[in-house]
Amino acid sequence: MCPKTSKTTPLLLIGGICFVIVLVGITGITLINNINLSNIIRLNEKVASDSVSNNENQIKELNYVNNHPRNVYLKLNASSRDDEDDEQMQKEQEQLELPKISAVIGGSKPKVEDNQVKESSEAISPYSSTFSSHSSAGELTSTPSGGVAPSSSTVSVTAPPLPFGGVKYNQSSGLIDYEKRNQVVKMMEHAWHNYKLYAWGKNELRPLSQRPHSASIFGSYDLGATIVDGLDTLYIMGLEKEYREGRDWIERKFSLDNISAELSVFETNIRFVGGMLTLYAFTGDPLYKEKAQHVADKLLPAFQTPTGIPYALVNTKTGVAKNYGWASGGSSILSEFGTLHLEFAYLSDITGNPLYRERVQTIRQVLKEIEKPKGLYPNFLNPKTGKWGQLHMSLGALGDSYYEYLLKAWLQSGQTDEEAREMFDEAMLAILDKMVRTSPGGLTYVSDLKFDRLEHKMDHLACFSGGLFALGAATRQNDYTDKYMEVGKGITNTCHESYIRAPTQLGPEAFRFSEAVEARALRSQEKYYILRPETFESYFVLWRLTHDQKYRDWGWEAVLALEKHCRTAHGYCGLRNVYQQEPQKDDVQQSFFLAETLKYLYLLFSDDSVLPLDEWVFNTEAHPLPIKGANAYYRQAPVTLPVSNAS
Ligand code: DMJ
């Protein structure tokens, strides 16, 4: 209450006190409203999850090209819709009373403009879109609002119409585990805030010594690797303030011009090009498309070889490219030159410049036509002669993501790139036959093969293949579907075993199988754990495809282990020996910990409608890219220029 009057109290003072009281009241009400609002959104999200059928342990088939309801809808509504139609769709959606989910992703309002590139001066609001719930299976709805300041360039490619109303997409969904998911968000905040504090703009953080770290793959320059790699995870988690800090840094600081860095073509592609492409798909912000193209252009000189198979390293200033001295007589590495397809193909589609796709298509042709020993792909190929180097084969280091990109190129194309799927099936059948084995204790593993000799050793890196086999099974029904799924589950189980057989509950870099040991590292240089994501990636994929609770339980075990052994006051470190009770920490917070490890764990505890697997395909650094024909955020440029004009 304010006093009425007083002879001794100056009127001005009373007025001031009243003003402050009113101000505090208004602020309080606003805060309470905001808190209530976010609670309501969360409640809606929970209700939405609870209301759908939860078909436990059923494998979902992801055959969406012809029968995905969105595609059916798009075909039926091929002609562009005007604003009136949009309004109508909005009304229909309201009538359906679809619950909205607060998980934020996506970008500027998707709207059909005769599939044209549109000049626009409107601000892009990357937080303006929300997932609608399961009856529409993660369709993105948009709520235009003010937002991020306009970027330097204002060209944006509009997205196709979203099928509100008219289509009922009955996708079963898992529940959201809020408590566990929030824990992962807190881990991300801890990792990011400490990077920001001690290594901002540098590549990675050294949490123990609280200073920056940079690996040679980043060419000894400050490229903000953790920012570019981690930004889409922040976006998915809805950490808006942190996202904006990162975007701002990229806009103001990120450039490869005027530096003479010797970059890894592979690492730069999967982390920087891949990261920027995902951010472009999410937001439609042209900044990211420009940066993705800028980086990819710096890599192009590496492709100037007699075969078109690129070198491993390229200098950003001189364009001089070369291979690693240790790689089998000047060879390029399968997992490196074979892991460019998703990013380069998508870059061509959003820029209208076919050059990038042509470069990776050339690599594809070489690999398609070359003779493969026993149907297998060796890890080394000489870019000058087009001949294989040492006949070492692996689904782990030096081979891994090549196989991943065969399946995913097919998925990304909306299952139209049949050549890629055929090459994938041929390769995986050979691997099943020659490299996948079962241990005496019944553990399925995929062994490295050197010439004709099985090593009975599996890299942690190969643990991604549990998810890969399962995804291969879920996306095509054929003679090998059941085998793929069985092996996918088996490998994921084995990787879990490699974790729980260590006192830290974290898995070693490589593990072996013999009469004496199973799923355990034997050599000291195999016992470390560097915050790698591959095992959690498989938990995530298997969870999405089966809804078997054990995958979430395993993921949670890993969260607890990371918190116990890898967390420090200033970020997360790897471990030097997972078999010690109190292992020494390695003092490096890898950028892929933010890009992949925490993203997959977050998604593991999220609802299926956050990045549905029939709309998004993850690059090998866990940057999700949209699937053509199934995802409104593909943002394809309408015109593909003839190569002579484009290059
Ligand atoms: C990541 O950079 C990518 O997943 C890559 O394909 C292999 N290894 C690391 C993480 O372990």
GROMACS .gro file of C-alpha atoms in nm, residues 314-630:
model
  317
  314VAL     CA    1   4.501  -2.919  -4.869
  315ASN     CA    2   4.654  -2.580  -4.809
  316THR     CA    3   4.384  -2.312  -4.794
  317LYS     CA    4   4.606  -2.046  -4.946
  318THR     CA    5   4.815  -2.221  -5.208
  319GLY     CA    6   4.576  -2.505  -5.289
  320VAL     CA    7   4.868  -2.745  -5.270
  321ALA     CA    8   4.736  -3.085  -5.169
  322LYS     CA    9   4.902  -3.405  -5.054
  323ASN     CA   10   4.853  -3.731  -4.870
  324TYR     CA   11   4.979  -3.846  -4.534
  325GLY     CA   12   5.330  -3.990  -4.550
  326TRP     CA   13   5.227  -4.297  -4.350
  327ALA     CA   14   4.935  -4.396  -4.573
  328SER     CA   15   5.041  -4.694  -4.782
  329GLY     CA   16   5.268  -4.550  -5.050
  330GLY     CA   17   5.098  -4.215  -5.101
  331SER     CA   18   4.745  -4.348  -5.084
  332SER     CA   19   4.427  -4.162  -5.000
  333ILE     CA   20   4.211  -4.313  -4.724
  334LEU     CA   21   3.878  -4.479  -4.792
  335SER     CA   22   3.698  -4.334  -4.489
  336GLU     CA   23   3.819  -3.987  -4.587
  337PHE     CA   24   3.759  -3.958  -4.961
  338GLY     CA   25   3.450  -4.177  -4.924
  339THR     CA   26   3.289  -3.945  -4.670
  340LEU     CA   27   3.217  -3.638  -4.876
  341HIS     CA   28   2.907  -3.742  -5.065
  342LEU     CA   29   2.628  -3.621  -4.837
  343GLU     CA   30   2.768  -3.274  -4.787
  344PHE     CA   31   2.877  -3.213  -5.145
  345ALA     CA   32   2.552  -3.344  -5.296
  346TYR     CA   33   2.343  -3.130  -5.062
  347LEU     CA   34   2.561  -2.826  -5.127
  348SER     CA   35   2.495  -2.859  -5.499
  349ASP     CA   36   2.124  -2.877  -5.437
  350ILE     CA   37   2.103  -2.567  -5.221
  351THR     CA   38   2.341  -2.357  -5.428
  352GLY     CA   39   2.229  -2.473  -5.771
  353ASN     CA   40   2.594  -2.540  -5.854
  354PRO     CA   41   2.637  -2.899  -5.979
  355LEU     CA   42   3.015  -2.891  -5.938
  356TYR     CA   43   3.021  -3.033  -5.585
  357ARG     CA   44   2.798  -3.327  -5.671
  358GLU     CA   45   3.008  -3.397  -5.979
  359ARG     CA   46   3.320  -3.420  -5.766
  360VAL     CA   47   3.175  -3.685  -5.537
  361GLN     CA   48   3.004  -3.865  -5.821
  362THR     CA   49   3.348  -3.908  -5.978
  363ILE     CA   50   3.470  -4.073  -5.657
  364ARG     CA   51   3.163  -4.297  -5.661
  365GLN     CA   52   3.234  -4.408  -6.019
  366VAL     CA   53   3.594  -4.496  -5.943
  367LEU     CA   54   3.484  -4.707  -5.646
  368LYS     CA   55   3.202  -4.865  -5.838
  369GLU     CA   56   3.417  -4.974  -6.128
  370ILE     CA   57   3.733  -5.081  -5.950
  371GLU     CA   58   3.778  -5.450  -5.882
  372LYS     CA   59   3.717  -5.527  -5.518
  373PRO     CA   60   3.913  -5.811  -5.359
  374LYS     CA   61   3.651  -6.064  -5.246
  375GLY     CA   62   3.393  -5.788  -5.272
  376LEU     CA   63   3.567  -5.585  -5.001
  377TYR     CA   64   3.705  -5.231  -5.007
  378PRO     CA   65   4.064  -5.192  -4.883
  379ASN     CA   66   4.135  -4.882  -4.674
  380PHE     CA   67   4.393  -4.731  -4.911
  381LEU     CA   68   4.365  -4.616  -5.271
  382ASN     CA   69   4.632  -4.437  -5.469
  383PRO     CA   70   4.482  -4.122  -5.624
  384LYS     CA   71   4.737  -4.116  -5.906
  385THR     CA   72   4.723  -4.475  -6.024
  386GLY     CA   73   4.370  -4.565  -5.909
  387LYS     CA   74   4.509  -4.884  -5.753
  388TRP     CA   75   4.449  -5.018  -5.403
  389GLY     CA   76   4.728  -4.988  -5.145
  390GLN     CA   77   4.770  -5.242  -4.863
  391LEU     CA   78   4.481  -5.486  -4.844
  392HIS     CA   79   4.364  -5.384  -4.499
  393MET     CA   80   3.990  -5.374  -4.448
  394SER     CA   81   3.803  -5.221  -4.157
  395LEU     CA   82   3.464  -5.102  -4.046
  396GLY     CA   83   3.657  -4.902  -3.789
  397ALA     CA   84   3.945  -4.658  -3.845
  398LEU     CA   85   4.026  -4.579  -4.210
  399GLY     CA   86   3.715  -4.750  -4.350
  400ASP     CA   87   3.410  -4.677  -4.132
  401SER     CA   88   3.217  -4.383  -4.270
  402TYR     CA   89   3.259  -4.483  -4.635
  403TYR     CA   90   3.004  -4.762  -4.576
  404GLU     CA   91   2.791  -4.524  -4.372
  405TYR     CA   92   2.774  -4.277  -4.661
  406LEU     CA   93   2.666  -4.541  -4.912
  407LEU     CA   94   2.349  -4.611  -4.716
  408LYS     CA   95   2.298  -4.251  -4.622
  409ALA     CA   96   2.344  -4.114  -4.975
  410TRP     CA   97   2.058  -4.338  -5.075
  411LEU     CA   98   1.848  -4.220  -4.780
  412GLN     CA   99   1.934  -3.857  -4.841
  413SER     CA  100   1.822  -3.884  -5.203
  414GLY     CA  101   1.479  -4.000  -5.088
  415GLN     CA  102   1.582  -4.357  -5.173
  416THR     CA  103   1.626  -4.272  -5.541
  417ASP     CA  104   2.006  -4.311  -5.559
  418GLU     CA  105   1.972  -4.685  -5.617
  419GLU     CA  106   2.337  -4.720  -5.714
  420ALA     CA  107   2.438  -4.621  -5.361
  421ARG     CA  108   2.202  -4.872  -5.199
  422GLU     CA  109   2.328  -5.151  -5.425
  423MET     CA  110   2.689  -5.069  -5.343
  424PHE     CA  111   2.598  -5.062  -4.974
  425ASP     CA  112   2.430  -5.402  -4.981
  426GLU     CA  113   2.713  -5.558  -5.181
  427ALA     CA  114   2.973  -5.421  -4.941
  428MET     CA  115   2.783  -5.520  -4.628
  429LEU     CA  116   2.719  -5.872  -4.753
  430ALA     CA  117   3.092  -5.915  -4.811
  431ILE     CA  118   3.162  -5.776  -4.464
  432LEU     CA  119   2.904  -6.009  -4.309
  433ASP     CA  120   3.068  -6.300  -4.479
  434LYS     CA  121   3.436  -6.214  -4.430
  435MET     CA  122   3.458  -5.990  -4.124
  436VAL     CA  123   3.161  -6.035  -3.890
  437ARG     CA  124   3.215  -6.311  -3.635
  438THR     CA  125   3.065  -6.443  -3.312
  439SER     CA  126   3.289  -6.493  -3.011
  440PRO     CA  127   3.288  -6.816  -2.806
  441GLY     CA  128   3.088  -6.621  -2.548
  442GLY     CA  129   2.827  -6.532  -2.810
  443LEU     CA  130   2.927  -6.171  -2.882
  444THR     CA  131   2.889  -6.045  -3.239
  445TYR     CA  132   3.179  -5.832  -3.359
  446VAL     CA  133   3.319  -5.697  -3.682
  447SER     CA  134   3.689  -5.764  -3.706
  448ASP     CA  135   3.959  -5.585  -3.899
  449LEU     CA  136   4.098  -5.794  -4.183
  450LYS     CA  137   4.459  -5.772  -4.301
  451PHE     CA  138   4.507  -5.947  -4.631
  452ASP     CA  139   4.347  -6.283  -4.550
  453ARG     CA  140   4.397  -6.268  -4.175
  454LEU     CA  141   4.125  -6.169  -3.931
  455GLU     CA  142   4.264  -5.963  -3.644
  456HIS     CA  143   3.972  -6.036  -3.408
  457LYS     CA  144   3.998  -5.675  -3.302
  458MET     CA  145   3.726  -5.414  -3.326
  459ASP     CA  146   3.772  -5.037  -3.297
  460HIS     CA  147   3.541  -4.823  -3.088
  461LEU     CA  148   3.492  -4.633  -3.414
  462ALA     CA  149   3.322  -4.944  -3.560
  463CYS     CA  150   3.053  -4.929  -3.291
  464PHE     CA  151   2.853  -4.694  -3.515
  465SER     CA  152   2.789  -4.997  -3.738
  466GLY     CA  153   2.531  -5.141  -3.497
  467GLY     CA  154   2.307  -4.849  -3.589
  468LEU     CA  155   2.409  -4.867  -3.954
  469PHE     CA  156   2.310  -5.231  -3.998
  470ALA     CA  157   1.982  -5.162  -3.819
  471LEU     CA  158   1.908  -4.860  -4.036
  472GLY     CA  159   1.985  -5.069  -4.344
  473ALA     CA  160   1.733  -5.326  -4.223
  474ALA     CA  161   1.462  -5.074  -4.141
  475THR     CA  162   1.474  -4.902  -4.476
  476ARG     CA  163   1.446  -5.195  -4.715
  477GLN     CA  164   1.271  -5.527  -4.692
  478ASN     CA  165   1.481  -5.790  -4.866
  479ASP     CA  166   1.656  -6.120  -4.806
  480TYR     CA  167   1.911  -5.967  -4.570
  481THR     CA  168   1.679  -5.750  -4.360
  482ASP     CA  169   1.662  -5.989  -4.068
  483LYS     CA  170   2.034  -6.058  -4.077
  484TYR     CA  171   2.116  -5.686  -4.080
  485MET     CA  172   1.892  -5.625  -3.780
  486GLU     CA  173   2.028  -5.922  -3.590
  487VAL     CA  174   2.388  -5.814  -3.653
  488GLY     CA  175   2.307  -5.450  -3.578
  489LYS     CA  176   2.164  -5.543  -3.241
  490GLY     CA  177   2.448  -5.786  -3.177
  491ILE     CA  178   2.723  -5.532  -3.247
  492THR     CA  179   2.550  -5.271  -3.030
  493ASN     CA  180   2.530  -5.524  -2.749
  494THR     CA  181   2.898  -5.606  -2.789
  495CYS     CA  182   2.996  -5.240  -2.773
  496HIS     CA  183   2.790  -5.208  -2.457
  497GLU     CA  184   2.975  -5.508  -2.319
  498SER     CA  185   3.307  -5.336  -2.395
  499TYR     CA  186   3.183  -5.051  -2.174
  500ILE     CA  187   3.052  -5.249  -1.880
  501ARG     CA  188   3.357  -5.475  -1.868
  502ALA     CA  189   3.563  -5.169  -1.776
  503PRO     CA  190   3.554  -5.038  -1.417
  504THR     CA  191   3.486  -4.687  -1.549
  505GLN     CA  192   3.187  -4.817  -1.749
  506LEU     CA  193   3.335  -4.643  -2.052
  507GLY     CA  194   3.463  -4.834  -2.352
  508PRO     CA  195   3.823  -4.858  -2.479
  509GLU     CA  196   3.948  -4.732  -2.815
  510ALA     CA  197   3.974  -5.090  -2.944
  511PHE     CA  198   3.889  -5.431  -2.803
  512ARG     CA  199   3.979  -5.786  -2.884
  513PHE     CA  200   3.839  -6.136  -2.889
  514SER     CA  201   4.043  -6.443  -2.809
  515GLU     CA  202   4.020  -6.758  -2.603
  516ALA     CA  203   4.124  -6.552  -2.302
  517VAL     CA  204   3.933  -6.226  -2.338
  518GLU     CA  205   3.624  -6.087  -2.504
  519ALA     CA  206   3.542  -5.723  -2.575
  520ARG     CA  207   3.846  -5.600  -2.382
  521ALA     CA  208   4.149  -5.396  -2.483
  522LEU     CA  209   4.478  -5.578  -2.439
  523ARG     CA  210   4.741  -5.326  -2.542
  524SER     CA  211   4.805  -5.011  -2.345
  525GLN     CA  212   4.759  -4.788  -2.650
  526GLU     CA  213   4.406  -4.926  -2.696
  527LYS     CA  214   4.278  -4.851  -2.347
  528TYR     CA  215   4.190  -4.486  -2.375
  529TYR     CA  216   3.848  -4.323  -2.422
  530ILE     CA  217   3.834  -3.982  -2.588
  531LEU     CA  218   3.466  -3.894  -2.544
  532ARG     CA  219   3.373  -4.078  -2.862
  533PRO     CA  220   3.008  -4.104  -2.968
  534GLU     CA  221   2.979  -4.420  -3.179
  535THR     CA  222   2.832  -4.650  -2.916
  536PHE     CA  223   2.570  -4.394  -2.815
  537GLU     CA  224   2.490  -4.335  -3.181
  538SER     CA  225   2.393  -4.701  -3.210
  539TYR     CA  226   2.192  -4.684  -2.886
  540PHE     CA  227   2.003  -4.390  -3.035
  541VAL     CA  228   1.930  -4.554  -3.371
  542LEU     CA  229   1.829  -4.885  -3.211
  543TRP     CA  230   1.609  -4.703  -2.962
  544ARG     CA  231   1.430  -4.520  -3.243
  545LEU     CA  232   1.380  -4.841  -3.439
  546THR     CA  233   1.280  -5.076  -3.158
  547HIS     CA  234   1.180  -4.872  -2.853
  548ASP     CA  235   1.351  -5.131  -2.644
  549GLN     CA  236   1.407  -4.962  -2.306
  550LYS     CA  237   1.746  -5.122  -2.264
  551TYR     CA  238   1.903  -4.878  -2.511
  552ARG     CA  239   1.795  -4.584  -2.297
  553ASP     CA  240   1.918  -4.762  -1.986
  554TRP     CA  241   2.255  -4.817  -2.147
  555GLY     CA  242   2.270  -4.452  -2.253
  556TRP     CA  243   2.195  -4.344  -1.898
  557GLU     CA  244   2.472  -4.568  -1.762
  558ALA     CA  245   2.704  -4.385  -1.999
  559VAL     CA  246   2.584  -4.043  -1.883
  560LEU     CA  247   2.658  -4.139  -1.523
  561ALA     CA  248   3.002  -4.269  -1.620
  562LEU     CA  249   3.083  -3.952  -1.816
  563GLU     CA  250   2.977  -3.743  -1.519
  564LYS     CA  251   3.179  -3.950  -1.278
  565HIS     CA  252   3.503  -3.984  -1.471
  566CYS     CA  253   3.517  -3.728  -1.752
  567ARG     CA  254   3.360  -3.421  -1.598
  568THR     CA  255   3.592  -3.162  -1.447
  569ALA     CA  256   3.525  -2.820  -1.304
  570HIS     CA  257   3.602  -2.672  -1.645
  571GLY     CA  258   3.461  -2.909  -1.904
  572TYR     CA  259   3.490  -3.275  -2.008
  573CYS     CA  260   3.808  -3.478  -2.071
  574GLY     CA  261   3.886  -3.816  -2.216
  575LEU     CA  262   4.051  -4.091  -2.010
  576ARG     CA  263   4.391  -4.250  -2.057
  577ASN     CA  264   4.292  -4.594  -1.932
  578VAL     CA  265   3.932  -4.702  -1.886
  579TYR     CA  266   4.043  -5.005  -1.683
  580GLN     CA  267   4.172  -4.802  -1.391
  581GLN     CA  268   3.943  -4.713  -1.103
  582GLU     CA  269   4.066  -4.353  -1.100
  583PRO     CA  270   4.195  -4.299  -1.451
  584GLN     CA  271   4.407  -4.007  -1.555
  585LYS     CA  272   4.232  -3.750  -1.772
  586ASP     CA  273   4.364  -3.645  -2.112
  587ASP     CA  274   4.286  -3.272  -2.089
  588VAL     CA  275   4.101  -3.246  -2.423
  589GLN     CA  276   3.736  -3.165  -2.477
  590GLN     CA  277   3.690  -3.289  -2.832
  591SER     CA  278   3.460  -3.084  -3.055
  592PHE     CA  279   3.275  -3.404  -3.145
  593PHE     CA  280   3.173  -3.438  -2.780
  594LEU     CA  281   2.942  -3.141  -2.837
  595ALA     CA  282   2.858  -3.225  -3.198
  596GLU     CA  283   2.788  -3.595  -3.156
  597THR     CA  284   2.816  -3.749  -2.812
  598LEU     CA  285   2.583  -3.509  -2.635
  599LYS     CA  286   2.352  -3.479  -2.936
  600TYR     CA  287   2.292  -3.852  -2.961
  601LEU     CA  288   2.239  -3.878  -2.586
  602TYR     CA  289   1.992  -3.590  -2.598
  603LEU     CA  290   1.803  -3.750  -2.885
  604LEU     CA  291   1.803  -4.085  -2.706
  605PHE     CA  292   1.590  -3.932  -2.432
  606SER     CA  293   1.377  -3.724  -2.670
  607ASP     CA  294   1.055  -3.801  -2.843
  608ASP     CA  295   1.072  -3.954  -3.192
  609SER     CA  296   0.938  -3.636  -3.343
  610VAL     CA  297   1.264  -3.454  -3.276
  611LEU     CA  298   1.453  -3.512  -3.601
  612PRO     CA  299   1.254  -3.812  -3.725
  613LEU     CA  300   1.473  -4.063  -3.905
  614ASP     CA  301   1.253  -4.060  -4.212
  615GLU     CA  302   1.312  -3.688  -4.258
  616TRP     CA  303   1.671  -3.641  -4.148
  617VAL     CA  304   1.991  -3.830  -4.210
  618PHE     CA  305   2.292  -3.771  -3.986
  619ASN     CA  306   2.629  -3.707  -4.142
  620THR     CA  307   2.920  -3.887  -3.981
  621GLU     CA  308   2.973  -3.599  -3.738
  622ALA     CA  309   2.604  -3.619  -3.633
  623HIS     CA  310   2.500  -3.311  -3.828
  624PRO     CA  311   2.149  -3.390  -3.950
  625LEU     CA  312   2.079  -3.321  -4.317
  626PRO     CA  313   1.728  -3.314  -4.463
  627ILE     CA  314   1.599  -3.597  -4.679
  628LYS     CA  315   1.497  -3.498  -5.027
  629GLY     CA  316   1.126  -3.523  -5.095
  630ALA     CA  317   1.047  -3.598  -4.732
   0.00000   0.00000   0.00000
